Coordinates of C-alpha atoms in Angstrom, one line a residue:
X231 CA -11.1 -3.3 16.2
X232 CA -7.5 -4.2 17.1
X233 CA -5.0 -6.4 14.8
X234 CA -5.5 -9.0 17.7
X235 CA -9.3 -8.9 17.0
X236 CA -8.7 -9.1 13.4
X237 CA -8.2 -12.7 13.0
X238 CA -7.7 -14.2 9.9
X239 CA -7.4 -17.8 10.9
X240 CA -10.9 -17.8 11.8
X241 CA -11.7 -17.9 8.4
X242 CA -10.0 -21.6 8.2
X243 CA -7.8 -20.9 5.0
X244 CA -6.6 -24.7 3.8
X245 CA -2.6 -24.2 3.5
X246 CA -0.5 -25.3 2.5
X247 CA -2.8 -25.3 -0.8
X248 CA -3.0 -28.7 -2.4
X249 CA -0.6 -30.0 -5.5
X250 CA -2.6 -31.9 -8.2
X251 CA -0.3 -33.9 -10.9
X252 CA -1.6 -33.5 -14.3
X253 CA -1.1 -35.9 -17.0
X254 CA -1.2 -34.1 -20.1
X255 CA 0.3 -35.3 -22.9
X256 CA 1.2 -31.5 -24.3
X257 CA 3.7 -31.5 -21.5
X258 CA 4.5 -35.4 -21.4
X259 CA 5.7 -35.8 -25.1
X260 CA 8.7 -33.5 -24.2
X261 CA 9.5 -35.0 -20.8
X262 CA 7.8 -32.3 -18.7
X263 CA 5.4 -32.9 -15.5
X264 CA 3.2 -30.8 -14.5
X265 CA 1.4 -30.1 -11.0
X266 CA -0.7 -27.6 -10.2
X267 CA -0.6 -25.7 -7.0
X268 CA -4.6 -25.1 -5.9
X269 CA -4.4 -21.3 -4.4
X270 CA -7.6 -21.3 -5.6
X271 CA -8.4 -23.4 -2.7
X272 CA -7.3 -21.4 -0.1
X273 CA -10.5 -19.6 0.6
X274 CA -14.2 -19.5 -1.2
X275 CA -13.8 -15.6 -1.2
X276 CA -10.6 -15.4 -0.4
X277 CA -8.7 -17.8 -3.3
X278 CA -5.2 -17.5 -4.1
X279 CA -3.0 -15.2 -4.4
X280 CA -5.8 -12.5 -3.1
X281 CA -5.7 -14.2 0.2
X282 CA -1.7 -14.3 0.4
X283 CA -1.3 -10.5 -0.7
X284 CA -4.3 -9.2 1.4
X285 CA -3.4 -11.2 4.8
X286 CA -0.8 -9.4 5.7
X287 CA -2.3 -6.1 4.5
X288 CA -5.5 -6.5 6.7
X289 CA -3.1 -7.3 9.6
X290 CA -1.8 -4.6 9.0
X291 CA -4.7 -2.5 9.3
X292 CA -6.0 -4.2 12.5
X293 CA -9.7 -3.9 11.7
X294 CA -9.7 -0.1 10.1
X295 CA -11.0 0.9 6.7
X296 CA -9.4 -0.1 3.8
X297 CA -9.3 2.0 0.6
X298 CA -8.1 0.0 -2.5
X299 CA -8.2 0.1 -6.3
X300 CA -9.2 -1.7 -9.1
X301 CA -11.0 -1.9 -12.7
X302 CA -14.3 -3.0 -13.4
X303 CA -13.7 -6.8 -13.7
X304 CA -11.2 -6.8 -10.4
X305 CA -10.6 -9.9 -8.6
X306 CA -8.9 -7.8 -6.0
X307 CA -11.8 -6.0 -5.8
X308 CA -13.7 -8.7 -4.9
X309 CA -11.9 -10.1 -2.6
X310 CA -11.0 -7.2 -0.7
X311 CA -14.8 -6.7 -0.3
X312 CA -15.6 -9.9 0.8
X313 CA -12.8 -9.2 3.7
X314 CA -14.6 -6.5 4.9
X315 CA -17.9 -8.3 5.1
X316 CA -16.5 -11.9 6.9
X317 CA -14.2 -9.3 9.0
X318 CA -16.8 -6.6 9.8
X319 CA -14.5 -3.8 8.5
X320 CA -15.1 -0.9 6.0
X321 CA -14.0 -0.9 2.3
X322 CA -13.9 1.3 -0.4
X323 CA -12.8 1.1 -3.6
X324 CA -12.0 3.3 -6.5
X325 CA -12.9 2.2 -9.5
X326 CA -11.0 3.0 -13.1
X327 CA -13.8 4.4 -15.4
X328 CA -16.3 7.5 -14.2
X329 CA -18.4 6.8 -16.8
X330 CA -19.5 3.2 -15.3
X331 CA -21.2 5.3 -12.6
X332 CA -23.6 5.8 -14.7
X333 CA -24.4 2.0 -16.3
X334 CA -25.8 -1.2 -14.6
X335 CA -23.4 -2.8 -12.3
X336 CA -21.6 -5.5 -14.2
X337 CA -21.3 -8.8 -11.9
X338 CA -17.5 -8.4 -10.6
X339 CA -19.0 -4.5 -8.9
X340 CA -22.1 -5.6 -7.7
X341 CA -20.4 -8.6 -5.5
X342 CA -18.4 -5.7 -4.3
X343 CA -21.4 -3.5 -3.7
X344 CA -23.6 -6.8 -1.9
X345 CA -20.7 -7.2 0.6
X346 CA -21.1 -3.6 1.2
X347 CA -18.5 -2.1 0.1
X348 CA -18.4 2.1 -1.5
X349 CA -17.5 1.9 -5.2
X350 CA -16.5 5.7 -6.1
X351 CA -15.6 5.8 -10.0
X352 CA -12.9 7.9 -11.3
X353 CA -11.3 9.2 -14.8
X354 CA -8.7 7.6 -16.1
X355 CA -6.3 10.7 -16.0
X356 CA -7.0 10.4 -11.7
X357 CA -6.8 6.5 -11.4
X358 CA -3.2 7.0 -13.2
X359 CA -2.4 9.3 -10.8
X360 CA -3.7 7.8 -7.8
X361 CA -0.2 7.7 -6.1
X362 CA 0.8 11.0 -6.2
X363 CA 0.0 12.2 -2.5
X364 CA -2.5 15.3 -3.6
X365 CA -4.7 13.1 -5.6
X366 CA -4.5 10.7 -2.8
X367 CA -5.4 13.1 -0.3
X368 CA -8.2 13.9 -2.3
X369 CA -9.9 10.9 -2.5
X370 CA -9.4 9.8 1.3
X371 CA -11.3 13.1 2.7
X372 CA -14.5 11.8 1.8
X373 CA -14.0 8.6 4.3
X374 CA -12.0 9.6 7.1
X375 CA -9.5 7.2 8.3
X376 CA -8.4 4.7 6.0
X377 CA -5.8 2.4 5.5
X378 CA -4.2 2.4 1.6
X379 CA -4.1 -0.9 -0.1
X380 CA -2.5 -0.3 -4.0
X381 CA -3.9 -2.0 -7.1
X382 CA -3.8 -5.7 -7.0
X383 CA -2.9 -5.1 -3.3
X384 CA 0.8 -5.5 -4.2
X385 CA 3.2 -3.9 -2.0
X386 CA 6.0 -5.1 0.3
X387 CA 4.2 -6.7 2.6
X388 CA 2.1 -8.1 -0.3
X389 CA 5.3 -9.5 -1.4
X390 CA 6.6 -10.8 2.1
X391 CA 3.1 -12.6 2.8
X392 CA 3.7 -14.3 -1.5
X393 CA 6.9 -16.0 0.0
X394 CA 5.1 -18.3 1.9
X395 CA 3.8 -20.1 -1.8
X396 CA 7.6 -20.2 -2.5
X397 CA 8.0 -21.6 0.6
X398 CA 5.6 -24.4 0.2
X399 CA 7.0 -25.2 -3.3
X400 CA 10.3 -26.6 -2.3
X401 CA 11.2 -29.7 -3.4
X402 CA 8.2 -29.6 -5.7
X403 CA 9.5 -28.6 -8.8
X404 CA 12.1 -26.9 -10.7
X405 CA 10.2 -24.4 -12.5
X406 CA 7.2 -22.5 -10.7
X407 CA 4.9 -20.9 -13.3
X408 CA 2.4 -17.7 -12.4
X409 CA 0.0 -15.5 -14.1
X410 CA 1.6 -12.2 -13.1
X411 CA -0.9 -8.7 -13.0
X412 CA 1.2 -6.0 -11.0
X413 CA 3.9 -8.5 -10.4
X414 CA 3.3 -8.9 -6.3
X415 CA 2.9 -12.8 -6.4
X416 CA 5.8 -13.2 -8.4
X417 CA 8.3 -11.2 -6.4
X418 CA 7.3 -12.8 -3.6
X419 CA 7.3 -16.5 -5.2
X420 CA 10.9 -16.2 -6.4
X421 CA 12.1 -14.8 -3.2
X422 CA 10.6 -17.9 -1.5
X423 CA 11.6 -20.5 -3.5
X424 CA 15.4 -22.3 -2.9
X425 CA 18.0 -22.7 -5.7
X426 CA 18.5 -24.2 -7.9
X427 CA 14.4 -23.5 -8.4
X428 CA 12.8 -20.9 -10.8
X429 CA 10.1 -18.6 -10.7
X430 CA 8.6 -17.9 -14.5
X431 CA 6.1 -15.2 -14.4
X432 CA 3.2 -15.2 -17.7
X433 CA 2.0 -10.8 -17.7
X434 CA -1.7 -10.9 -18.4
X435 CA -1.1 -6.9 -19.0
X436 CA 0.3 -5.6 -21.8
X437 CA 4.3 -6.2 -21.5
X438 CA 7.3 -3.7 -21.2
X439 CA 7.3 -2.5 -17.8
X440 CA 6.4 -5.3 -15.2
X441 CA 10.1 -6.2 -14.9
X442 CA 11.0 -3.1 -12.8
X443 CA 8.0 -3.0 -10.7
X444 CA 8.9 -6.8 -9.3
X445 CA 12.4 -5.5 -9.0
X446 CA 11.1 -2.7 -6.7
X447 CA 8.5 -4.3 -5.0
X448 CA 11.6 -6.9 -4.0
X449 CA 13.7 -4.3 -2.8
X450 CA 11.2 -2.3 -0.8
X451 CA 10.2 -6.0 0.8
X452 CA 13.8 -7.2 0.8
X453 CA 16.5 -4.8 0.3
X454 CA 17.3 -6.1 -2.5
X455 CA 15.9 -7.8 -5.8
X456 CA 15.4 -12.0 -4.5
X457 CA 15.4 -15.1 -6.0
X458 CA 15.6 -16.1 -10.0
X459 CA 12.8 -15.4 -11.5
X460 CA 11.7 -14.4 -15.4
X461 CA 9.2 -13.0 -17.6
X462 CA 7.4 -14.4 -20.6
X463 CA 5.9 -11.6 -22.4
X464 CA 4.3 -13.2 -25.6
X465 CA 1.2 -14.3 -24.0
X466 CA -0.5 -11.1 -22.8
X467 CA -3.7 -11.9 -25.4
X468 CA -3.7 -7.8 -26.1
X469 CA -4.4 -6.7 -22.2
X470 CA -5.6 -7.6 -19.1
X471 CA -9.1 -8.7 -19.8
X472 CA -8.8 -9.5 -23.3
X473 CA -9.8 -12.8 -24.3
X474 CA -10.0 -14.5 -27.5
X475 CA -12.0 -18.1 -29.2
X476 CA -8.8 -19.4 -29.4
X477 CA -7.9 -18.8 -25.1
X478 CA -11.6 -20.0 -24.5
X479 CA -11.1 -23.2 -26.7
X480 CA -7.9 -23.8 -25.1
X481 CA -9.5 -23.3 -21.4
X482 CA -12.5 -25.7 -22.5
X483 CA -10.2 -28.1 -23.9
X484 CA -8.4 -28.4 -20.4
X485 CA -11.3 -28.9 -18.6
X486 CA -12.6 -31.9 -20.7
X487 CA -9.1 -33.2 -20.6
X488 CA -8.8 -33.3 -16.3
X489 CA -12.4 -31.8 -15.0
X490 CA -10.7 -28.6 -13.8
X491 CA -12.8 -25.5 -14.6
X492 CA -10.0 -22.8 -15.8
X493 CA -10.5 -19.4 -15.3
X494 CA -9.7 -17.4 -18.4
X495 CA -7.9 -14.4 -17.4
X496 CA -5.6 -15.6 -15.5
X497 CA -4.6 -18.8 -15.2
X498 CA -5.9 -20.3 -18.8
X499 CA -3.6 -17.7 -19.9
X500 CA -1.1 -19.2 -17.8
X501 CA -1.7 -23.0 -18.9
X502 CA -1.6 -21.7 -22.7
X503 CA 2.0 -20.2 -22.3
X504 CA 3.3 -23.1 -20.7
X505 CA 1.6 -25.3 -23.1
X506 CA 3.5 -23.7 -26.0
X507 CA 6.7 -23.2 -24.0
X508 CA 6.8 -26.6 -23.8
X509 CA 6.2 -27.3 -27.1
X510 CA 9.2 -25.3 -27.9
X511 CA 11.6 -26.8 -25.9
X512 CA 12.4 -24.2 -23.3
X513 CA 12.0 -26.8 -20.6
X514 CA 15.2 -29.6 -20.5
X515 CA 13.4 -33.5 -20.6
X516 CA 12.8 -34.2 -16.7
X517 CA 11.4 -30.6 -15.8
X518 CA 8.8 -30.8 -13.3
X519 CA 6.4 -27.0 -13.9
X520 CA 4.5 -25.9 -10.9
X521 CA 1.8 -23.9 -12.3
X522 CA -0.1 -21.5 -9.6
X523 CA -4.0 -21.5 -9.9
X524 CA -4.7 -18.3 -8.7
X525 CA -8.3 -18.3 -9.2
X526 CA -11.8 -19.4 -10.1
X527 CA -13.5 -19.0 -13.4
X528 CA -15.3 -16.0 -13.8
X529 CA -17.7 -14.2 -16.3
X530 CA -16.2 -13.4 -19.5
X531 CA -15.8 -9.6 -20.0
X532 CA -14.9 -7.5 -22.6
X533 CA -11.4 -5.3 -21.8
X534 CA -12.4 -2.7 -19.6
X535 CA -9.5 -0.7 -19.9

């Protein structure tokens, strides 16, 4: 298959994704508006920020294998699997965790596994390694030509396809909110944005080192770091897929409030920090927040870390 046969417009992706004003009085008391931006919208299988980092990486590839990684409960995953099954191309991804191999399929792997892609389960000591080039090599001789996608398909061209939500966000408001995993959406976001606009970026993961990986995936997309853009740190719930009462309350509550389901990881995460953010002041009377719904609700699940 050639990059001209993979086409991904044939898949219909609605962009620009929509912008839906919220009236929420948690925001309104302090003279804050705020709009969320629908990614999850973009595609059924495809939503979000999965469909702007992977596009340009399946162009990319033009139709040949793609080997990626992920944990148990990865959206990435997912969606990178689904690719290959509306696209007719191979995937395979390695999963963090060799001793899941051995136990049912939880509901995140076996969508992977129905839209046929290989799950290959690794220790932890080899997923944390999984750029060095031996262990690399390693796990690609078992399927032949591949091309590489990283965790949470973030790279530079991951980045340079994320400056297209910037993009569309001009204008809109003066602070543009994301959940950030690896930190792809958010490089790319800021970069795309225009001044005096901000990009504010939420880490689901534990905090301390996502900084310098947005400041490298911005140079190797850019030359150089892009666009002004900060981190919140404080509302990382304990790790990626941790989730507490308290978060699921919060998400529940939104949805009676404006009949948005909110999914927890991510972007309830998200709503919660802003939410308190704006409680404490740290946006001036007149800030409109852009909040990025990166994706659907899903399963609760336990860290799988």
């Amino acid at each position: 298959m050639t990059s001209e046969a993979l086409d991904l417009s044939r898949l219909r992706p609605v962009l620009p994704s929509p912008l839906e004003p919220v009236e929420d009085e948690r925001f309104a008391r302090h003279g804050v508006r705020l709009v969320l931006k629908r990614d999850d919208l973009i595609h059924p299988d495809l939503p979000g920020n999965k469909w702007r980092k992977l596009a340009p990486n399946l162009r990319a590839a033009g139709g040949r294998a793609v080997l990626t990684f992920g944990g148990a409960y990865s959206n990435h995953l997912r969606a990178t699997a689904a690719a290959g099954r509306l696209l007719g191309f191979r995937t395979i991804g390695i999963v963090r965790g060799e001793e899941l191999a051995h136990r049912p399929l939880n509901p995140s792997l076996a969508a992977c596994a129905a839209d046929g892609m290989t799950l290959r389960f690794v220790d932890r000591s080899t997923y944390r390694a999984k750029g060095d080039p031996t262990v690399l090599k390693g796990l690609l001789s078992a399927y032949g030509e591949c091309c590489v996608v990283p965790e949470g398909g973030s790279n530079a061209l991951a980045a340079q396809g994320c400056t297209e939500l910037g993009r569309e966000l001009r204008g809109v408001a003066d602070v543009v909110a994301v959940a950030c995993g690896t930190g792809g959406t958010l490089a790319g976001l800021a970069a795309g944005l225009a001044p005096p606009q901000r990009a504010l970026g939420v880490p689901v993961l534990r905090g301390g080192f996502l900084g310098e990986a947005v400041r490298e995936l911005q140079t190797a997309a850019f030359g150089a770091p892009a666009g002004d853009w900060s981190l919140d740190e404080r509302f990382h719930f304990g790790g990626y897929a941790r989730t507490t009462p308290e978060l699921h309350a919060f998400a529940d509550d939104f949805e009676r409030r404006h009949g948005l389901p909110v999914e927890r990881l991510y972007v309830a995460k998200l709503l919660y920090a802003l939410t308190e953010l704006a409680g404490e002041g740290a946006f001036q009377p007149g800030t409109t927040v852009a909040a990025v719904v990166t994706g659907r609700p899903q399963e609760a699940s336990e860290d799988s870390r």
